[in-house]
mmCIF file of N, CA and C in Angstrom:
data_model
loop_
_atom_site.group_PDB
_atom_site.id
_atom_site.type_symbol
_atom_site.label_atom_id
_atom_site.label_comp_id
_atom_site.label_asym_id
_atom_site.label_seq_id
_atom_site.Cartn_x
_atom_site.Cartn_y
_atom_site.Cartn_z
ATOM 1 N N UNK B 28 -5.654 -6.960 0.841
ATOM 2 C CA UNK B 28 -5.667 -8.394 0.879
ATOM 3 C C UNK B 28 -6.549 -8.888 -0.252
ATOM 4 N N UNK B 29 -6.389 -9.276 -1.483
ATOM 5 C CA UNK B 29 -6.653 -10.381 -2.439
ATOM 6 C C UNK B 29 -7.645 -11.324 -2.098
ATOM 7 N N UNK B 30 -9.189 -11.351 -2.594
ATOM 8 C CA UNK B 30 -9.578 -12.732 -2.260
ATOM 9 C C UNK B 30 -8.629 -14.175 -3.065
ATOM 10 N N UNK B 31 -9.263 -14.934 -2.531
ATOM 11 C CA UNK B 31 -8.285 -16.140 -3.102
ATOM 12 C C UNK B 31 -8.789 -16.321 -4.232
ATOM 13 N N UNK B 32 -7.887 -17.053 -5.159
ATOM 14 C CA UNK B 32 -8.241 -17.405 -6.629
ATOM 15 C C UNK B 32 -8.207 -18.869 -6.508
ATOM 16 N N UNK B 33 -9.305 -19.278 -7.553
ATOM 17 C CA UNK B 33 -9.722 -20.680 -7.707
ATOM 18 C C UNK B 33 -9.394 -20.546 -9.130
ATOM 19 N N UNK B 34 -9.193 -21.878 -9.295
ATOM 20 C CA UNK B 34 -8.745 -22.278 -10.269
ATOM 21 C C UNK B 34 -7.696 -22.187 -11.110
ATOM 22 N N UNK B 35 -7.355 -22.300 -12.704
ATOM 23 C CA UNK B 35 -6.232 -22.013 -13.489
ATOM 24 C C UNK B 35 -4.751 -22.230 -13.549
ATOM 25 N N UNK B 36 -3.715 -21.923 -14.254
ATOM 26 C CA UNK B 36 -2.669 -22.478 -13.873
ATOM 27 C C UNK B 36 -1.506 -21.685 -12.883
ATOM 28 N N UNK B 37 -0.487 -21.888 -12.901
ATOM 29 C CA UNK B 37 0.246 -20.845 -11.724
ATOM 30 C C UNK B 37 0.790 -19.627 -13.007
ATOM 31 N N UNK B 38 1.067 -20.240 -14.446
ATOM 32 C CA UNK B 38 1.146 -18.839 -14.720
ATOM 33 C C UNK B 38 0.249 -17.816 -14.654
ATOM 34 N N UNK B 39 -1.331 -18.266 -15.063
ATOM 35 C CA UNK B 39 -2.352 -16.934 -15.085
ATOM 36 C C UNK B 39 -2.350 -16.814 -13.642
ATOM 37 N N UNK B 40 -2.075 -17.380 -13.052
ATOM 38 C CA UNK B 40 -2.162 -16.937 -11.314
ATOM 39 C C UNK B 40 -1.000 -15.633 -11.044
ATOM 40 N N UNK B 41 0.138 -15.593 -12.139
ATOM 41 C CA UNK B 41 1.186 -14.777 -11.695
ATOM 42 C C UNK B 41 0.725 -13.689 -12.505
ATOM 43 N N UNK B 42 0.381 -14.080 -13.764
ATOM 44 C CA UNK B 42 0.004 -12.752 -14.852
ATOM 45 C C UNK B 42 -0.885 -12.188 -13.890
ATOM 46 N N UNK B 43 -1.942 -13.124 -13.365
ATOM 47 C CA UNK B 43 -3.365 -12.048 -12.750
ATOM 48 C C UNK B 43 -2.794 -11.083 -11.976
ATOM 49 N N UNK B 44 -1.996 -11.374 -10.767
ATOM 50 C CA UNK B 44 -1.312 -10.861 -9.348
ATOM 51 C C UNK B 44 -0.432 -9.363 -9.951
ATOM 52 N N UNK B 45 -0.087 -9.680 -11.177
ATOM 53 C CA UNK B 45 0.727 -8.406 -11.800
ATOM 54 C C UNK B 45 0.354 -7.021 -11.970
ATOM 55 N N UNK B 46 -1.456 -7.645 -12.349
ATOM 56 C CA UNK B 46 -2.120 -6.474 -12.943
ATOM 57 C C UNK B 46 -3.233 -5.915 -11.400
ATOM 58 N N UNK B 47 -3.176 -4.796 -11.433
ATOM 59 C CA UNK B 47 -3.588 -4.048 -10.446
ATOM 60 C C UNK B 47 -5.541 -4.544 -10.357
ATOM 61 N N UNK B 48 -5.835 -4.393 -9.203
ATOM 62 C CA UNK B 48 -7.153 -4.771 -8.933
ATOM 63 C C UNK B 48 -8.304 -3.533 -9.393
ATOM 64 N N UNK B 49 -9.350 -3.308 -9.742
ATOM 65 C CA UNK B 49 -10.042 -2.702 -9.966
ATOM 66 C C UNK B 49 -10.325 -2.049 -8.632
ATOM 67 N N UNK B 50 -10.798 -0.561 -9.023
ATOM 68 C CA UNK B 50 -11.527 0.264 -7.599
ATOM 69 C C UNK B 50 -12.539 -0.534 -6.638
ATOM 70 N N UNK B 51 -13.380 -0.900 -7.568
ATOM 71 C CA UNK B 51 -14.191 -1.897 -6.827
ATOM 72 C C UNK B 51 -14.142 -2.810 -5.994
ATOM 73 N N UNK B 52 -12.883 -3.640 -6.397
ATOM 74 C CA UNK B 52 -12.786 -4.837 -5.578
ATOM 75 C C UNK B 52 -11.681 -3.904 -4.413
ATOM 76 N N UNK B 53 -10.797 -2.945 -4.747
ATOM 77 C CA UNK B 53 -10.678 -2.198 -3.604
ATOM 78 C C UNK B 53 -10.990 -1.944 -2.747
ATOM 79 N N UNK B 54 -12.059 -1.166 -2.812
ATOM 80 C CA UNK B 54 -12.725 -0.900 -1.807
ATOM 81 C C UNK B 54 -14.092 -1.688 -1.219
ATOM 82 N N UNK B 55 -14.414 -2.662 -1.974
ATOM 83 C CA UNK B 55 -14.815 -3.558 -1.226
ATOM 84 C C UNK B 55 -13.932 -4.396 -0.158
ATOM 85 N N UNK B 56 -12.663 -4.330 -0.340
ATOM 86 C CA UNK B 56 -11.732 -4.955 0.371
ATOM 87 C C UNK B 56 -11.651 -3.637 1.819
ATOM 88 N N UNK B 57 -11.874 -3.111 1.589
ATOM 89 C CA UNK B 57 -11.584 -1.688 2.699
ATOM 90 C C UNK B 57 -12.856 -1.564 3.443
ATOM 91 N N UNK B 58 -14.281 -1.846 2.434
ATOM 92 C CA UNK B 58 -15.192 -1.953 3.699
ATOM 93 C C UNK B 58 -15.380 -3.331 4.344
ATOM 94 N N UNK B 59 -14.287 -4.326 4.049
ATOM 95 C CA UNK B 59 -14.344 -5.248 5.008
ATOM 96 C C UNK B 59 -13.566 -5.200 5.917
ATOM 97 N N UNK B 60 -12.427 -4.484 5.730
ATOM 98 C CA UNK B 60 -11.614 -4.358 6.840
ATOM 99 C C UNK B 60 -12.122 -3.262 8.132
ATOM 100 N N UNK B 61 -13.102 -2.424 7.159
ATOM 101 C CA UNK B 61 -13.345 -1.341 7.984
ATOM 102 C C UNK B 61 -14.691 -1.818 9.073
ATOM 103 N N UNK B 62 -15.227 -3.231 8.737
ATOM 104 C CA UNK B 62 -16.348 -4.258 9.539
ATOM 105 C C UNK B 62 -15.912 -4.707 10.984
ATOM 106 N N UNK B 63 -14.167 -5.059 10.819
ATOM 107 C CA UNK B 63 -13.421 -5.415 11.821
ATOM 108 C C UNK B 63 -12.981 -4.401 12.540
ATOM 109 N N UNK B 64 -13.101 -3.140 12.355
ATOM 110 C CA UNK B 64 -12.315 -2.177 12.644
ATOM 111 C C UNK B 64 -12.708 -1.556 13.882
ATOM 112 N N UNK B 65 -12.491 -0.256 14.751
ATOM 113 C CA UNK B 65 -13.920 0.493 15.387
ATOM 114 C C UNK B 65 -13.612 1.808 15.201
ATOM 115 N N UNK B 66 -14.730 2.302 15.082
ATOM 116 C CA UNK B 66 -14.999 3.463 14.345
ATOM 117 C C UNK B 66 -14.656 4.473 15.213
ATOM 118 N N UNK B 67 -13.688 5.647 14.454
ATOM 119 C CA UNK B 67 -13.348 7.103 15.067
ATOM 120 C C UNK B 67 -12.401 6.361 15.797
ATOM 121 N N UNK B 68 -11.382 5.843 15.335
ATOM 122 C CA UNK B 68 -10.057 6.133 16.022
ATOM 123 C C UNK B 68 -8.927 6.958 15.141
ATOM 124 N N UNK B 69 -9.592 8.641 15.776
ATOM 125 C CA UNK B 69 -8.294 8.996 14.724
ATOM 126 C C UNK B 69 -6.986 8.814 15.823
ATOM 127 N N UNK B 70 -6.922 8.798 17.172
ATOM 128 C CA UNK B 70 -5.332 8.692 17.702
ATOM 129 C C UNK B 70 -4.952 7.220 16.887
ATOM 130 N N UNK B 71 -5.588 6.318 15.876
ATOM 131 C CA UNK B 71 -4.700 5.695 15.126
ATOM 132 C C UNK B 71 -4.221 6.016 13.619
ATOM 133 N N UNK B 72 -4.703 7.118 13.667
ATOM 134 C CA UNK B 72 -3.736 7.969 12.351
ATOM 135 C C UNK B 72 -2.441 8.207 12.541
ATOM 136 N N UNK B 73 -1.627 8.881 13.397
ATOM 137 C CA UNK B 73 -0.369 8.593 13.710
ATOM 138 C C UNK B 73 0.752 7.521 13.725
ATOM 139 N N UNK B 74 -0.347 6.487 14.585
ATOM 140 C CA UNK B 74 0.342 5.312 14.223
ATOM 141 C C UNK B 74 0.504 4.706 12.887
ATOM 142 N N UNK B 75 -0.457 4.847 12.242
ATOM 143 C CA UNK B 75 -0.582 4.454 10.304
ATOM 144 C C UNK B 75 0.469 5.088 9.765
ATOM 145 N N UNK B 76 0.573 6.739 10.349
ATOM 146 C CA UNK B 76 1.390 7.592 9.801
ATOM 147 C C UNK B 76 2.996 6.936 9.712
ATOM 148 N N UNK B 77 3.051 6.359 11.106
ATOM 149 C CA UNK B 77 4.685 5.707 11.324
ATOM 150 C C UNK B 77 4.908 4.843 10.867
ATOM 151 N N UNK B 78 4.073 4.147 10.478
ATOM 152 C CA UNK B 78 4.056 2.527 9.710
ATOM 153 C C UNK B 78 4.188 2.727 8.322
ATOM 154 N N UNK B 79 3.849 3.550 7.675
ATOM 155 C CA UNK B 79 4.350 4.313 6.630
ATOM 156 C C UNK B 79 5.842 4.184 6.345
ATOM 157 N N UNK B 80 5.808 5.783 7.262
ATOM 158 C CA UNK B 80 7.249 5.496 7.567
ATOM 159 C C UNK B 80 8.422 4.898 7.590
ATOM 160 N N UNK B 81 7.893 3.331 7.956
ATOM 161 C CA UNK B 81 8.610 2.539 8.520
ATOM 162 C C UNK B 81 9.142 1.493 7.463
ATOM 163 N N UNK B 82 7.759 1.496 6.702
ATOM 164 C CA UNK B 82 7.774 1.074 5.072
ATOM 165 C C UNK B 82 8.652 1.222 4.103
ATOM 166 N N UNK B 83 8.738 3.146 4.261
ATOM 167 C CA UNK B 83 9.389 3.584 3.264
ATOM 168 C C UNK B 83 10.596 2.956 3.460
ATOM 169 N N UNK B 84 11.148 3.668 4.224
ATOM 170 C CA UNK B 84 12.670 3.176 4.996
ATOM 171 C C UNK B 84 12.945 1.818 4.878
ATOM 172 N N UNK B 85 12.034 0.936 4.949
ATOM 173 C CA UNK B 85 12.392 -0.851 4.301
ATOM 174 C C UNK B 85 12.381 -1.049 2.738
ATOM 175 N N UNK B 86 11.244 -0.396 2.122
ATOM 176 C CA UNK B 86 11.329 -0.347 0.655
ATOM 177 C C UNK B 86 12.875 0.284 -0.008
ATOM 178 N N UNK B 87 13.249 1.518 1.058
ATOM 179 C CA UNK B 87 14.305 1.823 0.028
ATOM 180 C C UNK B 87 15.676 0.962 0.638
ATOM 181 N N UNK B 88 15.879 0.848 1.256
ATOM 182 C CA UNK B 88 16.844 0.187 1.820
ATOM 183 C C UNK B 88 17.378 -1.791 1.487
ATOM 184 N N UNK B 89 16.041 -1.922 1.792
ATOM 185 C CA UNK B 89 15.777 -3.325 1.757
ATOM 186 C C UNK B 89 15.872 -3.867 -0.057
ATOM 187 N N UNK B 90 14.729 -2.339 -0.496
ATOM 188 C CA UNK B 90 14.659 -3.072 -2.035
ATOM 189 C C UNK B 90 15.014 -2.345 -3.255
ATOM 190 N N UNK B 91 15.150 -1.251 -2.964
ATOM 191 C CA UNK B 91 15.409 -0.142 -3.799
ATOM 192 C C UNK B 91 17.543 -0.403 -3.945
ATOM 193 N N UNK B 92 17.499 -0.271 -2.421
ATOM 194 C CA UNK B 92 19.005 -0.303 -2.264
ATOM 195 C C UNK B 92 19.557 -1.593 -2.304
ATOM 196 N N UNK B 93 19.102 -2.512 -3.158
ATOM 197 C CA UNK B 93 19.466 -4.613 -3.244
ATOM 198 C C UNK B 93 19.965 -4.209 -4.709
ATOM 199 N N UNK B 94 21.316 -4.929 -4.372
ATOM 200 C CA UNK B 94 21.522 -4.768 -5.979
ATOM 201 C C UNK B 94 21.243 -5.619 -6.781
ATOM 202 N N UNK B 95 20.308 -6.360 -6.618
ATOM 203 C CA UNK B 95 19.368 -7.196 -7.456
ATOM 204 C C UNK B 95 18.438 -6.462 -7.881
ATOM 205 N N UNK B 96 17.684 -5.811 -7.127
ATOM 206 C CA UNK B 96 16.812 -4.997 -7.510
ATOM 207 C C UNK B 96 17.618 -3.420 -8.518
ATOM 208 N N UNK B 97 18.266 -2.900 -7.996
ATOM 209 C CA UNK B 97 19.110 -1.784 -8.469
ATOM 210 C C UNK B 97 19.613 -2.046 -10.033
ATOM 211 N N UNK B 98 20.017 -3.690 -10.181
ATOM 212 C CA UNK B 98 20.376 -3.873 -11.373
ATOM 213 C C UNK B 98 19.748 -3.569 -12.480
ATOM 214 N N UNK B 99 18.279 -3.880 -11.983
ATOM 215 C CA UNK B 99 17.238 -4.063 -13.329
ATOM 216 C C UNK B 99 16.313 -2.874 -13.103
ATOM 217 N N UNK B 100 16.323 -2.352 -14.353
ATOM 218 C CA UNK B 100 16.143 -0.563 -14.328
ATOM 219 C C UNK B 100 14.153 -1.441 -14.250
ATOM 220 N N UNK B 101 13.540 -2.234 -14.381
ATOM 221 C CA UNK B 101 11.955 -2.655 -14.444
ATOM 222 C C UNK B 101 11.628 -2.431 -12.814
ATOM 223 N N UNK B 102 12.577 -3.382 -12.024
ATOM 224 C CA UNK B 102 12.411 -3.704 -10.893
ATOM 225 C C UNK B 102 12.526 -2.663 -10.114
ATOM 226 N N UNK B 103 13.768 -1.935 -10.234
ATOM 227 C CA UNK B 103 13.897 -0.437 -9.441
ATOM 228 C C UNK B 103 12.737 0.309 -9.485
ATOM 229 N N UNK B 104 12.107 0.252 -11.132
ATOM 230 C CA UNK B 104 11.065 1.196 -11.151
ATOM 231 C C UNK B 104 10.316 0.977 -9.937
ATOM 232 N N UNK B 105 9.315 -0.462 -10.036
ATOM 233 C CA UNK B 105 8.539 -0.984 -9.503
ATOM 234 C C UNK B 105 8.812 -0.455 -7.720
ATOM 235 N N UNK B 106 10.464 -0.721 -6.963
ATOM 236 C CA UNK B 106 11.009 0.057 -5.818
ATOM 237 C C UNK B 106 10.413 1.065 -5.602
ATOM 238 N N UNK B 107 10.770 1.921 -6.339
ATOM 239 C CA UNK B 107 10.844 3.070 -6.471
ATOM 240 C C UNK B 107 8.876 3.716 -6.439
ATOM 241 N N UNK B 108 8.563 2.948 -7.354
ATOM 242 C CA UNK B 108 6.986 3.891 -6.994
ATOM 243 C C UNK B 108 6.347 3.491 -5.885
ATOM 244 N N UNK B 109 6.975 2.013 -5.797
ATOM 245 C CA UNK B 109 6.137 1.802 -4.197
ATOM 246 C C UNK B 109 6.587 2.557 -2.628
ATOM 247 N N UNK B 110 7.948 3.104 -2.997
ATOM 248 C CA UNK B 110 8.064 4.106 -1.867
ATOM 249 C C UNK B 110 7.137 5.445 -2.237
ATOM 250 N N UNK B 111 7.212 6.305 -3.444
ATOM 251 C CA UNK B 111 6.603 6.965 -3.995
ATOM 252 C C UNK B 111 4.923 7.149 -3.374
ATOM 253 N N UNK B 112 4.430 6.151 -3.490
ATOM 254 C CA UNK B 112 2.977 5.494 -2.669
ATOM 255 C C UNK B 112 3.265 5.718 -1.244
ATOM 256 N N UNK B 113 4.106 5.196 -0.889
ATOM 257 C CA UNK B 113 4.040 4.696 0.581
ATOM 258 C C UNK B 113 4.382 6.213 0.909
ATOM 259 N N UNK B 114 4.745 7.132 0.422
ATOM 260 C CA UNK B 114 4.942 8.516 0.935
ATOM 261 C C UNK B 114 3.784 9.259 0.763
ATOM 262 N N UNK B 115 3.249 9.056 -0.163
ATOM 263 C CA UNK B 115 2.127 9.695 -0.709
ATOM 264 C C UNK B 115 0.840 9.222 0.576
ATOM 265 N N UNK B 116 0.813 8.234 1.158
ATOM 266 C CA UNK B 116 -0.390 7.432 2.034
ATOM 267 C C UNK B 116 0.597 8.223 3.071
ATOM 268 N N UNK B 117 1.655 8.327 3.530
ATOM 269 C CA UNK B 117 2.572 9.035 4.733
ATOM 270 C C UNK B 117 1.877 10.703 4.946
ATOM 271 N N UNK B 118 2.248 10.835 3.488
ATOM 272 C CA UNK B 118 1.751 12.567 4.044
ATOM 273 C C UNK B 118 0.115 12.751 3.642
ATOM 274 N N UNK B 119 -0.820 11.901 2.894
ATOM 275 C CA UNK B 119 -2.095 11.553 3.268
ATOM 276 C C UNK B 119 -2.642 11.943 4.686
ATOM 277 N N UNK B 120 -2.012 10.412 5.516
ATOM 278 C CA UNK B 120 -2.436 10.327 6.897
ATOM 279 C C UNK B 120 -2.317 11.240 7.779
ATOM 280 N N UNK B 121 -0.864 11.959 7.595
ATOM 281 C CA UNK B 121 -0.585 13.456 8.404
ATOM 282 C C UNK B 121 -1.819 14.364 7.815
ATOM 283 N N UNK B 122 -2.207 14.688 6.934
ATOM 284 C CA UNK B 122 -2.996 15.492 6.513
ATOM 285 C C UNK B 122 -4.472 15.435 7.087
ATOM 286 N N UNK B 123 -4.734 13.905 7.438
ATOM 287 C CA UNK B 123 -5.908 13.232 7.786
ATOM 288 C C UNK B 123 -5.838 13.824 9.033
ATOM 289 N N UNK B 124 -5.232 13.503 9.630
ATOM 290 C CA UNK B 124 -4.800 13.616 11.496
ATOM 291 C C UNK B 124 -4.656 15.271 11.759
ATOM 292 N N UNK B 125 -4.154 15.974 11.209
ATOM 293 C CA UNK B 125 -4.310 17.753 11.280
ATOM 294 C C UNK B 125 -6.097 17.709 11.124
ATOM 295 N N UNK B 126 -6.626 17.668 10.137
ATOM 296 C CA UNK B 126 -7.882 17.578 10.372
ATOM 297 C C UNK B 126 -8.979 17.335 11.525
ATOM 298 N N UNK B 127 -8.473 16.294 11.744
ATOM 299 C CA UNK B 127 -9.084 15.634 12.687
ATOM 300 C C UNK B 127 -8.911 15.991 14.305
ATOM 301 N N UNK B 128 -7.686 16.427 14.006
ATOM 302 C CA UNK B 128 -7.198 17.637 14.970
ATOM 303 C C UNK B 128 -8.176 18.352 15.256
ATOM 304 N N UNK B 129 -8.076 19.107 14.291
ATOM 305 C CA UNK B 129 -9.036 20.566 14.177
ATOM 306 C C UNK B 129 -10.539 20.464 14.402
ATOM 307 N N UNK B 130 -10.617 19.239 14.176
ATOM 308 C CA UNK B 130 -12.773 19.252 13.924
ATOM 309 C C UNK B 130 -12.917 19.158 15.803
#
């Protein structure tokens, strides 16, 4: 989640949104979520795991497989790595949860 932006016009508002956020403001964004959160729930790794899942299967279907998207070899890319990700955080979380298993 993005803090909000003040100021400027709606194009630098679209250029900004394009370009990826720094680690920093990352994970400052993650230890706020992780404020709301409660601590040591790995039986919600599974569930993350399916939501994943659930992702992928909308990314490719929904956007990968739009032939709007399909048309334009930029946009597919863009499809395409965000399932790429969303698999990569999929078999992450499984990996997390075997662990956590085990300890």
């Amino acid at each position: 989640m993005k803090p909000a932006r003040v100021g400027g016009s709606a194009r630098q508002e679209r250029k900004s949104m394009l370009q990826p956020d720094p680690d920093e403001i990352i994970e400052a964004t993650r230890r706020e979520r992780m404020r709301t959160l409660l601590n040591g729930m790995p039986h919600a790794l599974p569930e993350a795991s399916h939501s994943a899942s659930v992702l992928m299967k909308a990314v490719d279907d929904h956007l990968a497989g739009h032939p709007a998207v399909a048309a334009c070899p930029d946009l597919y890319r863009l499809a395409y790595r965000a399932f790429e990700n969303l698999f990569a955080l999929h078999q992450a979380l499984g990996e997390e949860s075997n662990r956590t298993k085990s300890r």
